[in-house]
Amino acid sequence: DAGVIQSPRHEVTEMGQEVTLRCKPISGHNSLFWYRQTMMRGLELLIYFNNNVPIDDSGMPEDRFSAKMPNASFSTLKIQPSEPRDSAVYFCASSLRQGVGQPQHFGDGTRLSIL
Amino acid sequence: GENVEQHPSTLSVQEGDSAVIKCTYSDSASNYFPWYKQELGKRPQLIIDIRSNVGEKKDQRIAVTLNKTAKHFSLHITETQPEDSAVYFCAASKFDGRGSNYKLTFGKGTLLTVNP
C-alpha cells in the first residue's frame, strides 16, 4: 500500500501566480479530503469528494480556490491567483465511504509558501 | 456546526509518567472520535479511535475514554517515552446525510513533550 501521495512536497512561488497541488488517494478509497493546516487556524477541512463528486466545499476560503477530481485516482487543488496568506501546509486524505467512522489516511502534505 | 475544544495546548511530562489530553465536543450527534499524532514536519497519523457505542478502548500504552453524556473524550498515554513527543489532535465526526460520510472537526492540538 503506497499510501496517499501528494505532489509537490514543497512549493515556493510569487504572489499572483497559479498554484496546483496534486493528490493520489489510496487505491480503493472512495472519499477524498483536502485540508489546510496553519498555526493560527489548525487543521481545516476545505472540501471533500465522494466517488469523485464534490460534496461539501463550504471550507473553501474564497473563489480563488478550486478543486477537481476527474477520476478515482487523482485530485487537484488550485489557487489562482495566490496570495501570501495562502501560505500553509495542504494535506490530502482518503478513506472508505462506508460504515461508522472510517479512518482518514493523510498524505505527507504540500508546504506552500507564497512570497 | 461541530466545535471541538482541546486541552491543554502544551503538556510536558517526565519519561515514564502518564499524559492525559482532553477534548469536548458540541454536537451530541457526533459518533466517531479519532486521535491523530503529528510529528514535526510530518503528516497526521491515526493512533486510536473510538465509536460512540463504547466507553473505552485501549491499545498497548494508549487508551481513549468517551463520556457521551458530558460530551467529552480523553487520550491517556502511560509510561511515556521520548518518541511520544509530538502534537496530538482529537477530532469528532458525525454522519453527514448529504454526502453519506463523516466529516472530521479537529481540535487545535496538544504539543506533548516527554523529557528523558
Coordinates of N, CA and C in Angstrom, one line a residue:
Chain A
D1 N 0.9 -1.2 0.0 CA 0.0 0.0 0.0 C 0.9 1.2 0.0
A2 N 0.8 2.1 -1.1 CA 1.7 3.2 -1.2 C 1.2 4.4 -0.3
G3 N 0.0 4.3 0.2 CA -0.5 5.5 0.9 C -1.0 6.6 0.0
V4 N -1.4 7.7 0.6 CA -1.8 8.8 -0.1 C -0.6 9.6 -0.6
I5 N -0.6 9.9 -1.9 CA 0.6 10.5 -2.5 C 0.3 11.9 -2.9
Q6 N 1.1 12.9 -2.4 CA 0.9 14.3 -2.8 C 2.1 14.9 -3.5
S7 N 1.8 15.8 -4.4 CA 2.9 16.5 -5.0 C 2.5 17.9 -5.3
P8 N 3.5 18.8 -5.3 CA 4.8 18.7 -4.9 C 4.9 18.7 -3.4
R9 N 6.0 18.3 -2.8 CA 6.2 18.4 -1.3 C 6.4 19.8 -0.8
H10 N 7.0 20.6 -1.6 CA 7.3 22.0 -1.3 C 7.0 22.8 -2.6
E11 N 6.4 24.0 -2.3 CA 6.2 24.9 -3.5 C 6.4 26.3 -3.0
V12 N 7.3 27.0 -3.6 CA 7.5 28.4 -3.3 C 7.2 29.2 -4.6
T13 N 6.4 30.2 -4.5 CA 6.0 30.9 -5.7 C 5.7 32.4 -5.3
E14 N 5.6 33.2 -6.3 CA 5.3 34.6 -6.0 C 3.8 34.9 -6.0
M15 N 3.4 35.8 -5.3 CA 2.1 36.3 -5.2 C 1.5 36.5 -6.6
G16 N 0.3 36.1 -6.8 CA -0.4 36.3 -8.1 C -0.2 35.1 -9.1
Q17 N 0.7 34.2 -8.8 CA 0.9 33.0 -9.6 C -0.2 32.0 -9.3
E18 N -0.4 31.1 -10.3 CA -1.3 30.0 -10.1 C -0.6 28.8 -9.4
V19 N -1.2 28.2 -8.5 CA -0.6 27.0 -7.8 C -1.5 25.8 -8.0
T20 N -1.0 24.7 -8.3 CA -1.7 23.5 -8.4 C -1.1 22.4 -7.5
L21 N -1.9 21.9 -6.6 CA -1.5 20.8 -5.7 C -2.2 19.5 -6.2
R22 N -1.5 18.4 -6.1 CA -2.0 17.2 -6.6 C -2.0 16.1 -5.5
C23 N -3.0 15.2 -5.7 CA -3.2 14.1 -4.8 C -3.6 12.8 -5.4
K24 N -3.0 11.7 -5.0 CA -3.4 10.4 -5.5 C -3.9 9.6 -4.2
P25 N -5.2 9.3 -4.1 CA -5.6 8.6 -2.9 C -5.2 7.2 -2.9
I26 N -5.4 6.5 -1.8 CA -5.2 5.1 -1.6 C -6.1 4.3 -2.6
S27 N -5.6 3.4 -3.3 CA -6.4 2.6 -4.2 C -7.6 1.9 -3.5
G28 N -8.8 2.1 -4.0 CA -9.9 1.5 -3.4 C -10.7 2.5 -2.5
H29 N -10.0 3.5 -2.1 CA -10.7 4.5 -1.2 C -11.6 5.4 -2.1
N30 N -12.8 5.6 -1.7 CA -13.8 6.4 -2.5 C -14.2 7.8 -1.9
S31 N -13.5 8.2 -0.8 CA -13.7 9.5 -0.3 C -12.3 10.2 -0.3
L32 N -12.3 11.5 -0.6 CA -11.0 12.2 -0.6 C -11.3 13.6 0.0
F33 N -10.4 14.0 0.8 CA -10.5 15.2 1.6 C -9.3 16.1 1.4
W34 N -9.5 17.4 1.3 CA -8.4 18.4 1.3 C -8.5 19.3 2.5
Y35 N -7.3 19.3 3.2 CA -7.2 20.1 4.5 C -6.1 21.2 4.3
R36 N -6.2 22.2 5.1 CA -5.2 23.2 5.2 C -4.8 23.3 6.7
Q37 N -3.5 23.4 6.9 CA -3.0 23.5 8.3 C -2.1 24.7 8.5
T38 N -2.5 25.5 9.4 CA -1.7 26.7 9.8 C -1.6 26.7 11.3
M39 N -0.7 27.5 11.8 CA -0.5 27.6 13.3 C -1.8 28.3 13.9
M40 N -2.2 29.3 13.2 CA -3.3 30.0 13.8 C -4.7 29.3 13.7
R41 N -4.9 28.6 12.7 CA -6.3 28.0 12.5 C -6.3 26.5 12.6
G42 N -5.1 25.9 12.8 CA -5.1 24.4 12.9 C -5.4 23.7 11.6
L43 N -6.0 22.5 11.7 CA -6.4 21.7 10.6 C -7.8 22.1 10.1
E44 N -8.0 22.6 8.9 CA -9.3 23.0 8.4 C -9.7 22.1 7.2
L45 N -10.9 21.6 7.2 CA -11.3 20.9 6.0 C -11.8 21.9 4.9
L46 N -11.2 21.8 3.8 CA -11.5 22.7 2.7 C -12.7 22.1 1.8
I47 N -12.6 20.9 1.4 CA -13.5 20.3 0.5 C -13.4 18.8 0.6
Y48 N -14.5 18.0 0.4 CA -14.3 16.6 0.2 C -15.2 16.1 -0.9
F49 N -14.8 14.9 -1.4 CA -15.4 14.3 -2.6 C -15.8 12.8 -2.1
N50 N -16.9 12.4 -2.7 CA -17.3 11.0 -2.6 C -17.5 10.5 -4.0
N51 N -16.8 9.4 -4.3 CA -16.9 8.8 -5.7 C -16.7 9.9 -6.7
N52 N -15.7 10.8 -6.5 CA -15.3 11.8 -7.5 C -16.2 13.0 -7.5
V53 N -17.2 13.0 -6.7 CA -18.2 14.1 -6.8 C -18.0 15.0 -5.6
P54 N -17.8 16.3 -5.8 CA -17.7 17.2 -4.6 C -18.9 17.3 -3.8
I55 N -18.8 17.1 -2.5 CA -20.0 17.0 -1.6 C -20.1 18.3 -0.8
D56 N -19.0 18.7 -0.2 CA -19.1 19.9 0.7 C -17.8 20.7 0.5
D57 N -18.0 21.9 -0.1 CA -16.9 22.8 -0.3 C -17.1 24.1 0.6
S58 N -17.8 23.9 1.6 CA -18.0 25.1 2.5 C -16.8 25.6 3.2
G59 N -15.7 24.8 3.2 CA -14.5 25.2 3.8 C -13.5 25.9 2.9
M60 N -13.9 26.0 1.6 CA -13.0 26.7 0.6 C -13.1 28.2 0.9
P61 N -12.0 28.8 1.2 CA -12.0 30.1 1.7 C -12.5 31.2 0.7
E62 N -12.2 31.0 -0.5 CA -12.6 32.1 -1.5 C -12.7 31.5 -2.9
D63 N -13.2 32.2 -3.8 CA -13.3 31.8 -5.2 C -12.0 31.5 -5.8
R64 N -10.9 32.0 -5.2 CA -9.6 31.8 -5.8 C -9.2 30.3 -5.7
F65 N -9.9 29.6 -4.8 CA -9.6 28.2 -4.5 C -10.6 27.3 -5.3
S66 N -10.1 26.3 -6.0 CA -11.0 25.3 -6.7 C -10.4 24.0 -6.6
A67 N -11.2 22.9 -6.6 CA -10.7 21.6 -6.5 C -11.5 20.7 -7.5
K68 N -10.8 19.7 -8.1 CA -11.4 18.8 -9.0 C -10.9 17.4 -8.7
M69 N -11.8 16.4 -9.1 CA -11.4 15.0 -9.0 C -11.9 14.4 -10.3
P70 N -11.1 14.4 -11.3 CA -11.6 13.9 -12.6 C -11.7 12.4 -12.7
N71 N -11.0 11.7 -11.8 CA -11.2 10.2 -11.7 C -10.9 9.7 -10.3
A72 N -11.0 8.5 -10.1 CA -10.9 7.9 -8.7 C -9.5 7.9 -8.1
S73 N -8.5 8.2 -9.0 CA -7.1 8.1 -8.5 C -6.4 9.5 -8.6
F74 N -7.1 10.6 -8.8 CA -6.4 11.8 -8.9 C -7.3 13.0 -8.5
S75 N -6.7 13.9 -7.8 CA -7.4 15.2 -7.5 C -6.5 16.3 -7.5
T76 N -7.0 17.5 -7.8 CA -6.1 18.7 -7.7 C -6.8 19.8 -6.9
L77 N -6.0 20.6 -6.3 CA -6.5 21.8 -5.6 C -5.7 23.0 -6.2
K78 N -6.4 23.9 -6.7 CA -5.8 25.0 -7.4 C -6.1 26.3 -6.7
I79 N -5.1 27.2 -6.7 CA -5.3 28.5 -6.1 C -4.8 29.5 -7.2
Q80 N -5.8 30.4 -7.6 CA -5.5 31.3 -8.7 C -6.3 32.6 -8.5
P81 N -5.7 33.8 -8.3 CA -4.3 34.0 -8.0 C -3.9 33.7 -6.6
S82 N -2.7 33.3 -6.3 CA -2.2 33.0 -5.0 C -1.9 34.3 -4.2
E83 N -2.0 34.3 -2.9 CA -1.7 35.4 -2.0 C -0.8 34.9 -0.9
P84 N -0.1 35.8 -0.3 CA 0.8 35.4 0.9 C 0.0 34.7 2.0
R85 N -1.2 35.1 2.2 CA -2.0 34.4 3.3 C -2.4 33.0 3.0
D86 N -2.2 32.6 1.8 CA -2.4 31.2 1.4 C -1.3 30.3 1.9
S87 N -0.2 30.8 2.3 CA 0.9 30.0 2.8 C 0.5 29.1 3.9
A88 N 0.7 27.8 3.8 CA 0.3 26.8 4.7 C 0.7 25.4 4.3
V89 N 0.4 24.4 5.1 CA 0.6 23.1 4.6 C -0.7 22.5 4.2
Y90 N -0.8 22.0 3.0 CA -2.0 21.4 2.5 C -2.0 19.9 2.5
F91 N -2.9 19.3 3.2 CA -2.9 17.8 3.2 C -4.1 17.3 2.4
C92 N -3.9 16.2 1.8 CA -4.9 15.4 1.2 C -5.1 14.1 2.0
A93 N -6.3 13.7 2.2 CA -6.6 12.4 2.9 C -7.6 11.6 2.2
S94 N -7.6 10.3 2.4 CA -8.6 9.5 1.7 C -9.1 8.5 2.7
S95 N -10.3 8.0 2.4 CA -10.9 6.9 3.3 C -11.9 6.1 2.5
L96 N -12.4 5.1 3.1 CA -13.5 4.3 2.5 C -14.8 5.0 3.0
R97 N -15.7 5.0 2.1 CA -17.0 5.7 2.5 C -18.1 4.6 2.8
Q98 N -18.0 4.1 4.0 CA -19.0 3.1 4.4 C -18.8 2.8 5.8
G99 N -19.8 2.5 6.5 CA -19.7 2.1 7.9 C -19.6 3.4 8.8
V100 N -19.5 3.1 10.0 CA -19.4 4.2 11.0 C -17.9 4.6 11.2
G101 N -17.6 5.8 10.8 CA -16.3 6.4 11.1 C -15.1 5.6 10.5
Q102 N -15.0 5.7 9.2 CA -13.8 5.1 8.6 C -12.7 6.0 8.8
P103 N -11.5 5.5 9.2 CA -10.3 6.3 9.4 C -9.9 7.1 8.1
Q104 N -9.4 8.3 8.3 CA -8.9 9.0 7.2 C -7.3 8.9 7.2
H105 N -6.8 8.6 6.0 CA -5.3 8.4 5.9 C -4.8 9.7 5.2
F106 N -3.8 10.3 5.8 CA -3.2 11.5 5.3 C -2.0 11.3 4.4
G107 N -1.9 12.2 3.4 CA -0.6 12.2 2.7 C 0.4 13.0 3.4
D108 N 1.6 13.2 2.8 CA 2.7 13.9 3.5 C 2.6 15.4 3.4
G109 N 1.6 15.9 2.7 CA 1.4 17.3 2.6 C 2.2 18.0 1.6
T110 N 1.7 19.2 1.2 CA 2.5 20.2 0.4 C 2.7 21.4 1.2
R111 N 3.9 21.8 1.4 CA 4.2 23.0 2.2 C 4.3 24.2 1.1
L112 N 3.3 25.0 1.2 CA 3.2 26.1 0.2 C 3.6 27.4 0.8
S113 N 4.5 28.1 0.1 CA 5.0 29.4 0.5 C 4.7 30.4 -0.6
I114 N 3.9 31.5 -0.3 CA 3.6 32.5 -1.3 C 4.4 33.8 -0.9
L115 N 5.3 34.2 -1.7 CA 6.1 35.4 -1.4 C 5.5 36.7 -1.8
Chain B
G1 N -22.4 24.2 13.4 CA -21.6 23.1 13.1 C -20.9 22.6 14.4
E2 N -20.2 21.5 14.2 CA -19.5 20.9 15.4 C -18.3 21.9 15.8
N3 N -18.1 21.9 17.1 CA -17.0 22.6 17.7 C -16.2 21.7 18.7
V4 N -14.9 21.6 18.5 CA -14.1 20.7 19.3 C -13.1 21.5 20.1
E5 N -13.1 21.4 21.4 CA -12.1 22.2 22.2 C -11.2 21.1 22.8
Q6 N -9.9 21.5 22.8 CA -8.8 20.5 23.2 C -8.0 21.2 24.2
H7 N -7.7 20.5 25.3 CA -6.8 21.0 26.4 C -5.9 19.9 27.0
P8 N -4.7 20.2 27.4 CA -4.1 21.6 27.3 C -3.5 21.8 25.9
S9 N -3.0 23.0 25.6 CA -2.4 23.2 24.3 C -0.9 22.7 24.4
T10 N -0.3 22.7 25.5 CA 1.0 22.2 25.7 C 1.1 21.3 27.0
L11 N 1.9 20.3 26.9 CA 2.0 19.4 28.1 C 3.4 18.8 28.1
S12 N 4.0 19.0 29.2 CA 5.4 18.5 29.4 C 5.4 17.5 30.5
V13 N 5.9 16.3 30.3 CA 6.0 15.2 31.3 C 7.4 14.6 31.3
Q14 N 7.7 13.9 32.4 CA 8.9 13.2 32.5 C 8.7 11.8 31.9
E15 N 9.7 11.3 31.3 CA 9.7 9.9 30.8 C 9.2 9.0 31.9
G16 N 8.2 8.1 31.5 CA 7.7 7.2 32.4 C 6.4 7.6 33.0
D17 N 6.1 8.9 33.0 CA 4.9 9.4 33.6 C 3.7 9.2 32.6
S18 N 2.5 9.5 33.1 CA 1.4 9.4 32.2 C 1.0 10.8 31.7
A19 N 0.3 10.8 30.5 CA -0.1 12.0 29.9 C -1.6 11.9 29.6
V20 N -2.4 12.9 29.9 CA -3.8 12.9 29.6 C -4.1 14.2 28.8
I21 N -4.8 14.0 27.7 CA -5.3 15.1 26.8 C -6.8 15.0 26.7
K22 N -7.5 16.1 26.9 CA -8.9 16.1 27.0 C -9.6 16.9 25.9
C23 N -10.7 16.5 25.4 CA -11.4 17.2 24.3 C -12.9 17.2 24.7
T24 N -13.6 18.3 24.3 CA -15.0 18.3 24.4 C -15.6 18.7 23.0
Y25 N -16.8 18.2 22.8 CA -17.4 18.5 21.5 C -18.8 19.0 21.8
S26 N -19.4 19.7 20.8 CA -20.6 20.4 21.0 C -21.9 19.6 20.4
D27 N -21.7 18.8 19.4 CA -22.8 18.2 18.7 C -23.1 16.8 19.2
S28 N -24.2 16.6 19.9 CA -24.5 15.4 20.5 C -24.7 14.2 19.5
A29 N -24.8 14.6 18.2 CA -25.0 13.6 17.2 C -23.6 13.0 16.7
S30 N -22.5 13.6 17.2 CA -21.2 13.1 16.8 C -21.0 11.7 17.4
N31 N -20.5 10.8 16.6 CA -20.4 9.4 17.0 C -19.1 8.7 16.7
Y32 N -18.1 9.4 16.2 CA -16.8 8.8 15.9 C -15.7 9.8 16.3
F33 N -14.7 9.3 17.0 CA -13.8 10.2 17.7 C -12.3 9.6 17.5
P34 N -11.6 10.0 16.5 CA -10.3 9.6 16.3 C -9.2 10.5 16.9
W35 N -8.1 10.0 17.2 CA -7.0 10.7 17.7 C -5.8 10.6 16.7
Y36 N -5.2 11.7 16.4 CA -4.0 11.7 15.4 C -2.8 12.2 16.1
K37 N -1.7 11.6 15.7 CA -0.4 12.1 16.2 C 0.4 12.7 15.0
Q38 N 1.0 13.9 15.2 CA 1.7 14.5 14.2 C 3.1 14.9 14.7
E39 N 4.1 14.3 14.1 CA 5.5 14.6 14.5 C 5.8 15.8 13.6
L40 N 6.8 16.6 14.0 CA 7.2 17.8 13.4 C 7.5 17.6 11.9
G41 N 6.8 18.3 11.0 CA 7.1 18.2 9.6 C 6.5 17.0 8.9
K42 N 5.7 16.3 9.7 CA 5.2 15.0 9.1 C 3.6 15.1 9.0
R43 N 3.0 14.0 8.5 CA 1.6 14.0 8.4 C 0.9 13.5 9.6
P44 N -0.3 13.9 9.8 CA -1.1 13.3 11.0 C -1.3 11.8 10.7
Q45 N -1.1 11.1 11.8 CA -1.3 9.6 11.7 C -2.3 9.2 12.8
L46 N -3.2 8.4 12.4 CA -4.2 7.9 13.3 C -3.6 6.9 14.3
I47 N -3.8 7.2 15.6 CA -3.2 6.3 16.6 C -4.3 5.5 17.3
I48 N -5.5 6.0 17.4 CA -6.6 5.2 18.1 C -7.9 6.0 17.8
D49 N -9.0 5.2 17.8 CA -10.3 5.9 17.6 C -11.3 5.1 18.4
I50 N -12.4 5.8 18.6 CA -13.5 5.2 19.4 C -14.8 5.6 18.8
R51 N -15.7 4.7 18.8 CA -17.1 5.0 18.3 C -18.0 5.1 19.5
S52 N -19.1 5.7 19.3 CA -20.0 6.2 20.4 C -20.7 5.0 21.1
N53 N -20.6 3.8 20.6 CA -21.2 2.7 21.2 C -20.3 2.0 22.3
V54 N -19.1 2.6 22.5 CA -18.3 2.1 23.6 C -17.8 3.2 24.4
G55 N -17.4 2.9 25.6 CA -16.9 3.9 26.5 C -15.4 4.0 26.7
E56 N -14.7 3.0 26.3 CA -13.3 3.0 26.5 C -12.6 2.0 25.5
K57 N -11.5 2.4 25.0 CA -10.7 1.5 24.1 C -9.2 1.6 24.4
K58 N -8.5 0.5 24.4 CA -7.1 0.5 24.8 C -6.3 -0.2 23.7
D59 N -5.1 0.3 23.5 CA -4.2 -0.3 22.6 C -2.8 -0.1 23.2
Q60 N -2.3 -1.1 23.9 CA -1.0 -1.1 24.5 C -0.9 0.1 25.5
R61 N -0.1 1.1 25.2 CA 0.1 2.2 26.2 C -0.9 3.3 26.0
I62 N -1.7 3.3 25.0 CA -2.6 4.3 24.8 C -4.1 3.9 25.0
A63 N -4.9 4.8 25.5 CA -6.3 4.4 25.7 C -7.1 5.7 25.5
V64 N -8.3 5.5 25.1 CA -9.3 6.6 24.9 C -10.5 6.3 25.7
T65 N -11.1 7.3 26.4 CA -12.3 7.2 27.1 C -13.3 8.2 26.5
L66 N -14.6 7.8 26.5 CA -15.6 8.7 26.0 C -16.8 8.8 27.0
N67 N -17.2 10.0 27.2 CA -18.4 10.2 28.1 C -19.4 11.0 27.2
K68 N -20.4 10.2 26.7 CA -21.3 10.8 25.8 C -22.2 11.8 26.5
T69 N -22.5 11.6 27.7 CA -23.4 12.5 28.4 C -22.8 13.9 28.6
A70 N -21.5 13.8 29.0 CA -20.8 15.1 29.2 C -20.2 15.6 27.9
K71 N -20.2 14.9 26.8 CA -19.7 15.2 25.6 C -18.2 15.5 25.7
H72 N -17.5 14.6 26.3 CA -16.0 14.8 26.3 C -15.3 13.4 26.2
F73 N -14.1 13.5 25.6 CA -13.3 12.2 25.4 C -11.9 12.6 25.7
S74 N -11.1 11.6 26.1 CA -9.8 11.8 26.6 C -8.8 10.8 26.0
L75 N -7.6 11.2 25.8 CA -6.5 10.3 25.4 C -5.6 10.1 26.6
H76 N -5.2 8.9 26.9 CA -4.4 8.6 28.0 C -3.1 7.8 27.5
I77 N -2.0 8.3 27.8 CA -0.7 7.6 27.4 C 0.0 7.3 28.6
T78 N 0.3 6.0 28.8 CA 1.0 5.6 30.0 C 2.5 5.3 29.7
E79 N 3.3 5.3 30.7 CA 4.7 5.0 30.5 C 5.3 5.7 29.3
T80 N 5.1 7.1 29.3 CA 5.6 7.9 28.2 C 7.1 7.7 27.9
Q81 N 7.3 7.8 26.6 CA 8.7 7.7 26.1 C 9.0 8.9 25.3
P82 N 10.3 9.3 25.1 CA 10.7 10.5 24.3 C 10.1 10.4 22.9
E83 N 9.9 9.3 22.3 CA 9.3 9.2 21.0 C 7.8 9.5 20.9
D84 N 7.2 9.6 22.1 CA 5.8 10.0 22.2 C 5.7 11.5 21.9
S85 N 6.8 12.2 22.0 CA 6.8 13.7 21.8 C 6.2 14.0 20.4
A86 N 5.2 14.8 20.4 CA 4.5 15.2 19.1 C 3.4 16.1 19.4
V87 N 2.6 16.5 18.3 CA 1.4 17.2 18.5 C 0.3 16.1 18.4
Y88 N -0.7 16.1 19.3 CA -1.8 15.2 19.2 C -3.1 16.0 19.0
F89 N -3.8 15.5 18.0 CA -5.1 16.1 17.7 C -6.3 15.2 18.0
C90 N -7.3 15.7 18.6 CA -8.5 14.9 18.7 C -9.5 15.4 17.5
A91 N -10.5 14.6 17.2 CA -11.4 15.0 16.2 C -12.8 14.4 16.5
A92 N -13.8 15.0 16.0 CA -15.1 14.4 16.2 C -15.8 14.5 14.9
S93 N -16.7 13.5 14.6 CA -17.5 13.5 13.4 C -18.8 12.8 13.6
K94 N -19.7 13.1 12.7 CA -21.0 12.5 12.6 C -21.4 12.2 11.2
F95 N -22.4 11.5 11.0 CA -22.8 11.2 9.7 C -23.3 12.4 9.0
D96 N -22.8 12.7 7.8 CA -23.2 13.8 7.0 C -24.2 13.3 6.0
G97 N -25.5 13.5 6.2 CA -26.5 13.0 5.4 C -26.4 13.3 3.9
R98 N -25.8 14.5 3.6 CA -25.7 14.9 2.2 C -24.8 14.0 1.5
G99 N -23.7 13.7 2.1 CA -22.6 13.0 1.4 C -22.4 11.6 1.9
S100 N -23.3 11.2 2.8 CA -23.1 9.8 3.4 C -21.7 9.6 3.8
N101 N -21.2 10.5 4.6 CA -19.8 10.4 5.0 C -19.6 11.1 6.4
Y102 N -18.4 11.0 6.9 CA -18.1 11.5 8.2 C -17.1 12.6 8.1
K103 N -17.5 13.9 8.2 CA -16.6 15.0 8.2 C -16.0 15.1 9.6
L104 N -14.6 15.2 9.6 CA -13.9 15.4 10.9 C -13.8 16.9 11.2
T105 N -14.1 17.2 12.5 CA -13.7 18.5 13.0 C -12.6 18.3 14.0
F106 N -11.5 19.0 13.8 CA -10.3 18.8 14.7 C -10.2 19.8 15.8
G107 N -9.7 19.3 16.9 CA -9.2 20.2 18.0 C -8.0 20.9 17.5
K108 N -7.5 21.9 18.3 CA -6.4 22.7 17.9 C -5.1 22.1 18.2
G109 N -5.1 21.0 18.9 CA -3.8 20.2 19.1 C -3.2 20.4 20.4
T110 N -2.4 19.4 20.9 CA -1.7 19.5 22.1 C -0.2 19.1 21.8
L111 N 0.7 20.0 22.1 CA 2.1 19.7 21.9 C 2.6 19.0 23.2
L112 N 2.9 17.7 23.0 CA 3.3 16.8 24.2 C 4.9 16.7 24.1
T113 N 5.5 17.1 25.2 CA 7.0 16.9 25.2 C 7.3 15.9 26.4
V114 N 8.0 14.9 26.0 CA 8.4 13.9 27.0 C 9.9 14.1 27.3
N115 N 10.2 14.5 28.5 CA 11.6 14.8 28.8 C 12.3 13.5 29.4
P116 N 13.5 13.2 28.8 CA 14.2 12.0 29.2 C 14.7 12.1 30.7

